[in-house]
PDB file of C-alpha atoms in Angstrom:
ATOM      1  CA  UNK A 548      -0.194   0.137  -0.150  1.00 68.00           C
ATOM      2  CA  UNK A 549       0.766   3.648  -0.583  1.00 73.00           C
ATOM      3  CA  UNK A 550       3.454   4.704   2.466  1.00 90.00           C
ATOM      4  CA  UNK A 551       3.586   8.643   0.928  1.00 95.00           C
ATOM      5  CA  UNK A 552       0.152  10.333   0.631  1.00 96.00           C
ATOM      6  CA  UNK A 553      -0.836  13.925  -0.604  1.00 97.00           C
ATOM      7  CA  UNK A 554      -3.522  16.207  -0.410  1.00 97.00           C
ATOM      8  CA  UNK A 555      -5.338  17.157  -2.516  1.00 97.00           C
ATOM      9  CA  UNK A 556      -4.655  15.373  -5.298  1.00 96.00           C
ATOM     10  CA  UNK A 557      -5.865  18.006  -7.440  1.00 97.00           C
ATOM     11  CA  UNK A 558      -6.646  21.720  -6.565  1.00 97.00           C
ATOM     12  CA  UNK A 559      -7.909  24.718  -8.938  1.00 97.00           C
ATOM     13  CA  UNK A 560      -7.539  27.939  -7.622  1.00 96.00           C
ATOM     14  CA  UNK A 561      -7.735  31.829  -9.059  1.00 97.00           C
ATOM     15  CA  UNK A 562      -4.290  33.595  -9.622  1.00 97.00           C
ATOM     16  CA  UNK A 563      -3.320  35.293  -6.629  1.00 97.00           C
ATOM     17  CA  UNK A 564      -4.774  33.199  -3.829  1.00 97.00           C
ATOM     18  CA  UNK A 565      -2.526  30.767  -2.141  1.00 97.00           C
ATOM     19  CA  UNK A 566      -2.697  26.749  -2.005  1.00 98.00           C
ATOM     20  CA  UNK A 567      -1.469  24.505   0.739  1.00 98.00           C
ATOM     21  CA  UNK A 568      -0.486  20.662  -0.113  1.00 98.00           C
ATOM     22  CA  UNK A 569       0.024  18.036   2.503  1.00 97.00           C
ATOM     23  CA  UNK A 570       2.750  15.335   2.301  1.00 97.00           C
ATOM     24  CA  UNK A 571       2.121  12.623   4.925  1.00 96.00           C
ATOM     25  CA  UNK A 572       4.545   9.838   5.714  1.00 94.00           C
ATOM     26  CA  UNK A 573       2.141   7.200   6.754  1.00 93.00           C
ATOM     27  CA  UNK A 574       4.318   4.644   7.738  1.00 89.00           C
ATOM     28  CA  UNK A 575       7.511   6.008   8.743  1.00 83.00           C
ATOM     29  CA  UNK A 576       8.883   8.793  10.409  1.00 88.00           C
ATOM     30  CA  UNK A 577      10.583  11.091   8.043  1.00 88.00           C
ATOM     31  CA  UNK A 578      12.987  13.788   9.265  1.00 88.00           C
ATOM     32  CA  UNK A 579      13.749  14.435   5.405  1.00 90.00           C
ATOM     33  CA  UNK A 580      11.244  15.111   2.822  1.00 93.00           C
ATOM     34  CA  UNK A 581      11.417  16.226  -0.487  1.00 95.00           C
ATOM     35  CA  UNK A 582       9.417  18.412  -2.906  1.00 97.00           C
ATOM     36  CA  UNK A 583       9.272  18.233  -6.409  1.00 96.00           C
ATOM     37  CA  UNK A 584       7.648  20.275  -9.477  1.00 97.00           C
ATOM     38  CA  UNK A 585       7.158  18.617 -12.659  1.00 96.00           C
ATOM     39  CA  UNK A 586       5.765  20.229 -15.822  1.00 94.00           C
ATOM     40  CA  UNK A 587       3.831  18.198 -18.540  1.00 90.00           C
ATOM     41  CA  UNK A 588       5.774  15.811 -20.680  1.00 87.00           C
ATOM     42  CA  UNK A 589       9.111  16.959 -18.371  1.00 91.00           C
ATOM     43  CA  UNK A 590      11.156  15.085 -16.063  1.00 92.00           C
ATOM     44  CA  UNK A 591      10.945  16.128 -11.970  1.00 93.00           C
ATOM     45  CA  UNK A 592      12.950  18.649 -10.513  1.00 94.00           C
ATOM     46  CA  UNK A 593      13.706  19.357  -7.338  1.00 94.00           C
ATOM     47  CA  UNK A 594      12.390  22.245  -5.411  1.00 96.00           C
ATOM     48  CA  UNK A 595      13.377  22.057  -1.884  1.00 95.00           C
ATOM     49  CA  UNK A 596      14.378  19.674   0.793  1.00 93.00           C
ATOM     50  CA  UNK A 597      11.988  19.730   3.877  1.00 92.00           C
ATOM     51  CA  UNK A 598      14.028  19.249   7.324  1.00 89.00           C
ATOM     52  CA  UNK A 599      11.961  18.283  10.570  1.00 88.00           C
ATOM     53  CA  UNK A 600      12.185  21.100  13.070  1.00 86.00           C
ATOM     54  CA  UNK A 601      14.404  23.341  10.668  1.00 88.00           C
ATOM     55  CA  UNK A 602      14.160  25.595   7.704  1.00 91.00           C
ATOM     56  CA  UNK A 603      13.510  24.213   4.402  1.00 93.00           C
ATOM     57  CA  UNK A 604      16.645  23.870   1.960  1.00 93.00           C
ATOM     58  CA  UNK A 605      15.689  25.278  -1.350  1.00 95.00           C
ATOM     59  CA  UNK A 606      17.306  24.609  -4.809  1.00 94.00           C
ATOM     60  CA  UNK A 607      18.785  27.373  -7.175  1.00 93.00           C
ATOM     61  CA  UNK A 608      15.858  29.077  -8.814  1.00 94.00           C
ATOM     62  CA  UNK A 609      13.225  28.496  -6.496  1.00 96.00           C
ATOM     63  CA  UNK A 610      11.507  31.458  -4.126  1.00 94.00           C
ATOM     64  CA  UNK A 611      11.312  30.430  -0.874  1.00 94.00           C
ATOM     65  CA  UNK A 612       8.948  33.156   0.091  1.00 95.00           C
ATOM     66  CA  UNK A 613       6.950  31.809  -3.068  1.00 96.00           C
ATOM     67  CA  UNK A 614       6.988  28.221  -1.953  1.00 97.00           C
ATOM     68  CA  UNK A 615       6.633  28.284   1.943  1.00 96.00           C
ATOM     69  CA  UNK A 616       7.681  24.502   3.084  1.00 95.00           C
ATOM     70  CA  UNK A 617       6.636  23.656   6.950  1.00 92.00           C
ATOM     71  CA  UNK A 618       7.940  20.107   8.224  1.00 91.00           C
ATOM     72  CA  UNK A 619       6.329  20.383  11.722  1.00 82.00           C
ATOM     73  CA  UNK A 620       6.126  16.918  12.522  1.00 89.00           C
ATOM     74  CA  UNK A 621       7.767  13.780  11.728  1.00 89.00           C
ATOM     75  CA  UNK A 622       5.120  12.637   9.396  1.00 92.00           C
ATOM     76  CA  UNK A 623       3.422  15.785   7.877  1.00 94.00           C
ATOM     77  CA  UNK A 624       5.793  18.492   5.374  1.00 95.00           C
ATOM     78  CA  UNK A 625       3.578  21.189   3.848  1.00 96.00           C
ATOM     79  CA  UNK A 626       4.071  23.167   0.905  1.00 97.00           C
ATOM     80  CA  UNK A 627       2.055  26.279   0.268  1.00 97.00           C
ATOM     81  CA  UNK A 628       2.345  28.251  -2.998  1.00 98.00           C
ATOM     82  CA  UNK A 629       1.343  32.000  -2.085  1.00 97.00           C
ATOM     83  CA  UNK A 630      -0.126  34.096  -4.579  1.00 97.00           C
ATOM     84  CA  UNK A 631      -0.236  31.692  -7.160  1.00 97.00           C
ATOM     85  CA  UNK A 632      -0.026  32.618 -10.914  1.00 96.00           C
ATOM     86  CA  UNK A 633      -0.657  30.674 -13.749  1.00 97.00           C
ATOM     87  CA  UNK A 634       2.643  29.656 -14.539  1.00 96.00           C
ATOM     88  CA  UNK A 635       3.098  27.605 -11.170  1.00 97.00           C
ATOM     89  CA  UNK A 636       0.512  25.686 -12.724  1.00 97.00           C
ATOM     90  CA  UNK A 637       2.228  21.913 -12.138  1.00 97.00           C
ATOM     91  CA  UNK A 638       2.102  18.846 -11.015  1.00 97.00           C
ATOM     92  CA  UNK A 639       3.294  18.484  -7.418  1.00 98.00           C
ATOM     93  CA  UNK A 640       5.050  15.645  -6.283  1.00 97.00           C
ATOM     94  CA  UNK A 641       6.720  14.871  -2.172  1.00 96.00           C
ATOM     95  CA  UNK A 642       8.964  11.837  -1.564  1.00 94.00           C
ATOM     96  CA  UNK A 643      10.980  10.725   1.168  1.00 92.00           C
ATOM     97  CA  UNK A 644      13.860   8.176   1.541  1.00 85.00           C
ATOM     98  CA  UNK A 645      13.304   4.730   3.020  1.00 79.00           C
ATOM     99  CA  UNK A 646      15.532   3.044   5.832  1.00 74.00           C
ATOM    100  CA  UNK A 647      18.746   2.983   3.611  1.00 74.00           C
ATOM    101  CA  UNK A 648      18.434   6.568   2.087  1.00 67.00           C
ATOM    102  CA  UNK A 649      18.986   5.002  -1.328  1.00 76.00           C
ATOM    103  CA  UNK A 650      15.314   4.868  -2.731  1.00 83.00           C
ATOM    104  CA  UNK A 651      12.674   6.960  -2.437  1.00 88.00           C
ATOM    105  CA  UNK A 652       9.069   6.485  -2.067  1.00 92.00           C
ATOM    106  CA  UNK A 653       6.885   9.089  -3.799  1.00 94.00           C
ATOM    107  CA  UNK A 654       3.116  10.411  -2.921  1.00 95.00           C
ATOM    108  CA  UNK A 655       0.767  10.274  -5.845  1.00 96.00           C
ATOM    109  CA  UNK A 656       1.362  14.192  -6.294  1.00 96.00           C
ATOM    110  CA  UNK A 657      -0.948  17.067  -6.487  1.00 97.00           C
ATOM    111  CA  UNK A 658      -2.252  18.813  -9.854  1.00 97.00           C
ATOM    112  CA  UNK A 659      -2.127  22.381  -9.380  1.00 98.00           C
ATOM    113  CA  UNK A 660      -4.060  24.631 -11.937  1.00 97.00           C
ATOM    114  CA  UNK A 661      -3.707  28.305 -11.397  1.00 97.00           C
ATOM    115  CA  UNK A 662      -6.435  30.459 -13.581  1.00 96.00           C
TER     116      UNK A 662
ATOM    117  CA  UNK B1036      19.406  21.113 -12.528  1.00 43.00           C
ATOM    118  CA  UNK B1037      19.015  17.519 -14.891  1.00 48.00           C
ATOM    119  CA  UNK B1038      21.503  14.892 -14.290  1.00 56.00           C
ATOM    120  CA  UNK B1039      21.693  13.863 -17.642  1.00 65.00           C
ATOM    121  CA  UNK B1040      20.059  12.641 -20.827  1.00 74.00           C
ATOM    122  CA  UNK B1041      17.776   9.908 -21.526  1.00 80.00           C
ATOM    123  CA  UNK B1042      16.840   8.222 -25.120  1.00 84.00           C
ATOM    124  CA  UNK B1043      14.719   7.872 -26.477  1.00 89.00           C
ATOM    125  CA  UNK B1044      12.689  10.374 -25.526  1.00 91.00           C
ATOM    126  CA  UNK B1045       9.659   8.304 -26.819  1.00 94.00           C
ATOM    127  CA  UNK B1046       9.393   4.496 -27.629  1.00 95.00           C
ATOM    128  CA  UNK B1047       6.110   2.762 -29.003  1.00 97.00           C
ATOM    129  CA  UNK B1048       6.222  -1.261 -29.400  1.00 97.00           C
ATOM    130  CA  UNK B1049       3.857  -4.007 -29.643  1.00 97.00           C
ATOM    131  CA  UNK B1050       3.127  -6.044 -27.055  1.00 97.00           C
ATOM    132  CA  UNK B1051       5.650  -9.185 -26.466  1.00 97.00           C
ATOM    133  CA  UNK B1052       8.481  -6.837 -27.686  1.00 98.00           C
ATOM    134  CA  UNK B1053      11.325  -5.840 -25.839  1.00 98.00           C
ATOM    135  CA  UNK B1054      11.854  -2.260 -24.790  1.00 97.00           C
ATOM    136  CA  UNK B1055      15.095  -0.836 -24.320  1.00 97.00           C
ATOM    137  CA  UNK B1056      15.650   2.860 -22.761  1.00 96.00           C
ATOM    138  CA  UNK B1057      19.207   4.367 -21.858  1.00 96.00           C
ATOM    139  CA  UNK B1058      20.576   7.005 -19.872  1.00 93.00           C
ATOM    140  CA  UNK B1059      23.312   8.979 -19.439  1.00 92.00           C
ATOM    141  CA  UNK B1060      24.827  10.898 -16.510  1.00 89.00           C
ATOM    142  CA  UNK B1061      27.184  13.540 -15.912  1.00 87.00           C
ATOM    143  CA  UNK B1062      28.738  13.072 -12.551  1.00 85.00           C
ATOM    144  CA  UNK B1063      30.280  10.415 -10.538  1.00 86.00           C
ATOM    145  CA  UNK B1064      27.372   7.886  -8.791  1.00 88.00           C
ATOM    146  CA  UNK B1065      27.262   5.852  -6.255  1.00 88.00           C
ATOM    147  CA  UNK B1066      24.360   3.949  -7.880  1.00 90.00           C
ATOM    148  CA  UNK B1067      21.769   4.503 -10.221  1.00 93.00           C
ATOM    149  CA  UNK B1068      17.873   4.115  -9.785  1.00 94.00           C
ATOM    150  CA  UNK B1069      15.448   3.654 -12.311  1.00 96.00           C
ATOM    151  CA  UNK B1070      11.615   4.653 -11.406  1.00 95.00           C
ATOM    152  CA  UNK B1071       8.184   4.304 -13.382  1.00 97.00           C
ATOM    153  CA  UNK B1072       5.752   6.744 -13.301  1.00 96.00           C
ATOM    154  CA  UNK B1073       1.875   6.087 -14.942  1.00 94.00           C
ATOM    155  CA  UNK B1074      -0.068   9.126 -16.428  1.00 90.00           C
ATOM    156  CA  UNK B1075      -0.333  11.641 -13.868  1.00 87.00           C
ATOM    157  CA  UNK B1076       0.757   9.716 -10.634  1.00 90.00           C
ATOM    158  CA  UNK B1077       3.259   9.713  -8.329  1.00 90.00           C
ATOM    159  CA  UNK B1078       6.940   7.922  -9.111  1.00 93.00           C
ATOM    160  CA  UNK B1079       7.510   4.260  -8.279  1.00 93.00           C
ATOM    161  CA  UNK B1080      11.142   2.570  -7.603  1.00 93.00           C
ATOM    162  CA  UNK B1081      11.881  -0.126  -9.861  1.00 96.00           C
ATOM    163  CA  UNK B1082      15.408  -1.110  -9.273  1.00 95.00           C
ATOM    164  CA  UNK B1083      18.569   0.264  -8.393  1.00 94.00           C
ATOM    165  CA  UNK B1084      21.992  -0.554  -9.350  1.00 95.00           C
ATOM    166  CA  UNK B1085      25.503   0.138  -7.236  1.00 93.00           C
ATOM    167  CA  UNK B1086      28.615   1.794  -9.376  1.00 93.00           C
ATOM    168  CA  UNK B1087      30.414  -1.242  -8.625  1.00 94.00           C
ATOM    169  CA  UNK B1088      27.640  -3.697 -10.336  1.00 96.00           C
ATOM    170  CA  UNK B1089      27.704  -3.922 -14.179  1.00 97.00           C
ATOM    171  CA  UNK B1090      24.769  -5.970 -14.809  1.00 98.00           C
ATOM    172  CA  UNK B1091      21.332  -6.087 -12.323  1.00 97.00           C
ATOM    173  CA  UNK B1092      17.640  -8.361 -13.050  1.00 97.00           C
ATOM    174  CA  UNK B1093      14.693  -8.355 -11.584  1.00 96.00           C
ATOM    175  CA  UNK B1094      11.923 -10.153 -12.952  1.00 97.00           C
ATOM    176  CA  UNK B1095      11.466  -8.443 -16.574  1.00 98.00           C
ATOM    177  CA  UNK B1096      14.171  -5.870 -16.025  1.00 98.00           C
ATOM    178  CA  UNK B1097      17.368  -6.056 -16.521  1.00 98.00           C
ATOM    179  CA  UNK B1098      19.950  -3.036 -15.928  1.00 98.00           C
ATOM    180  CA  UNK B1099      23.292  -2.556 -16.911  1.00 98.00           C
ATOM    181  CA  UNK B1100      25.435   0.508 -15.810  1.00 97.00           C
ATOM    182  CA  UNK B1101      28.902   1.406 -17.650  1.00 96.00           C
ATOM    183  CA  UNK B1102      30.812   3.878 -15.427  1.00 94.00           C
ATOM    184  CA  UNK B1103      33.497   4.672 -18.163  1.00 94.00           C
ATOM    185  CA  UNK B1104      30.704   5.743 -20.418  1.00 94.00           C
ATOM    186  CA  UNK B1105      28.533   7.410 -17.593  1.00 93.00           C
ATOM    187  CA  UNK B1106      25.825   5.288 -19.309  1.00 94.00           C
ATOM    188  CA  UNK B1107      22.901   2.939 -17.857  1.00 96.00           C
ATOM    189  CA  UNK B1108      20.173   0.856 -19.862  1.00 97.00           C
ATOM    190  CA  UNK B1109      16.693  -0.705 -18.819  1.00 97.00           C
ATOM    191  CA  UNK B1110      15.638  -3.604 -20.585  1.00 98.00           C
ATOM    192  CA  UNK B1111      11.952  -4.499 -20.066  1.00 98.00           C
ATOM    193  CA  UNK B1112      11.518  -7.937 -21.478  1.00 98.00           C
ATOM    194  CA  UNK B1113       8.241  -9.261 -23.165  1.00 98.00           C
ATOM    195  CA  UNK B1114       6.673  -6.259 -22.732  1.00 97.00           C
ATOM    196  CA  UNK B1115       2.683  -5.735 -21.512  1.00 97.00           C
ATOM    197  CA  UNK B1116       0.485  -2.844 -22.474  1.00 96.00           C
ATOM    198  CA  UNK B1117       0.410  -2.557 -18.676  1.00 96.00           C
ATOM    199  CA  UNK B1118       4.036  -1.487 -18.811  1.00 97.00           C
ATOM    200  CA  UNK B1119       3.095   1.684 -20.405  1.00 97.00           C
ATOM    201  CA  UNK B1120       4.647   4.569 -18.695  1.00 97.00           C
ATOM    202  CA  UNK B1121       7.400   6.885 -18.583  1.00 96.00           C
ATOM    203  CA  UNK B1122      10.507   5.538 -17.248  1.00 97.00           C
ATOM    204  CA  UNK B1123      13.045   7.728 -15.612  1.00 95.00           C
ATOM    205  CA  UNK B1124      16.645   7.237 -14.347  1.00 95.00           C
ATOM    206  CA  UNK B1125      17.871   8.977 -11.243  1.00 93.00           C
ATOM    207  CA  UNK B1126      21.460   9.376  -9.066  1.00 89.00           C
ATOM    208  CA  UNK B1127      21.726  10.580  -5.706  1.00 84.00           C
ATOM    209  CA  UNK B1128      23.706  13.732  -4.928  1.00 77.00           C
ATOM    210  CA  UNK B1129      25.333  15.035  -1.992  1.00 72.00           C
ATOM    211  CA  UNK B1130      23.345  13.563   0.986  1.00 68.00           C
ATOM    212  CA  UNK B1131      20.018  12.248  -0.403  1.00 76.00           C
ATOM    213  CA  UNK B1132      19.131  14.976  -3.260  1.00 83.00           C
ATOM    214  CA  UNK B1133      17.731  12.441  -6.314  1.00 88.00           C
ATOM    215  CA  UNK B1134      18.232  13.715  -9.585  1.00 89.00           C
ATOM    216  CA  UNK B1135      16.099  12.482 -12.609  1.00 92.00           C
ATOM    217  CA  UNK B1136      17.180  12.175 -16.091  1.00 91.00           C
ATOM    218  CA  UNK B1137      14.779  13.436 -18.687  1.00 92.00           C
ATOM    219  CA  UNK B1138      12.468   9.999 -18.942  1.00 93.00           C
ATOM    220  CA  UNK B1139      11.083   8.039 -21.654  1.00 95.00           C
ATOM    221  CA  UNK B1140       7.972   7.859 -22.605  1.00 96.00           C
ATOM    222  CA  UNK B1141       7.015   4.192 -23.220  1.00 97.00           C
ATOM    223  CA  UNK B1142       4.054   3.040 -24.733  1.00 97.00           C
ATOM    224  CA  UNK B1143       2.783  -0.920 -25.356  1.00 97.00           C
ATOM    225  CA  UNK B1144       0.486  -1.533 -28.299  1.00 96.00           C
ATOM    226  CA  UNK B1145      -1.771  -4.313 -27.954  1.00 91.00           C
TER     227      UNK B1145
END
């Protein structure tokens, strides 16, 4: 069964609003989780590494004030897209590592559409 | 940044045929992983090959790794319609950061 869940699975919002996406590790306490963005027919691009109890680490070119990440517990990380614009429309996927730190377990993704 | 290239970008074959996808990477690796993504879904880990391994099998999957050429291939034998998906290679950079190739969209025609 799924070990990482995301909510919502899809969301449509108006330009200028904020959207929160939740990522839950269902079977494992994850001190580190990852947020990716995927545009149509493209690969996954890592946006940031979410660290429990501390600030997230953002990849180059990702605006930390626009994509707010909170990892308040060992099972929940949230990504808030603030003041969303149509160009933020994308597929957002979270993941966590397993016990060996090799493979990652991915959530089912959240489709964000900004009108 | 993307780790490297995958080819082909798209592959369409008949059910029962073998599908081969290639991946090239740029930096040194400890291991290389392959993932599968069904349309509009998350990724599923398929197989991991370590840098000191040259070939690995898992069911109908066969992965090769050539560290001298910085390339890997994924072979799916006796393909099935359910194998239709996108396939990505990925490697870990730094502590845990996973960097993906551009992916191959595989279509199996019944």
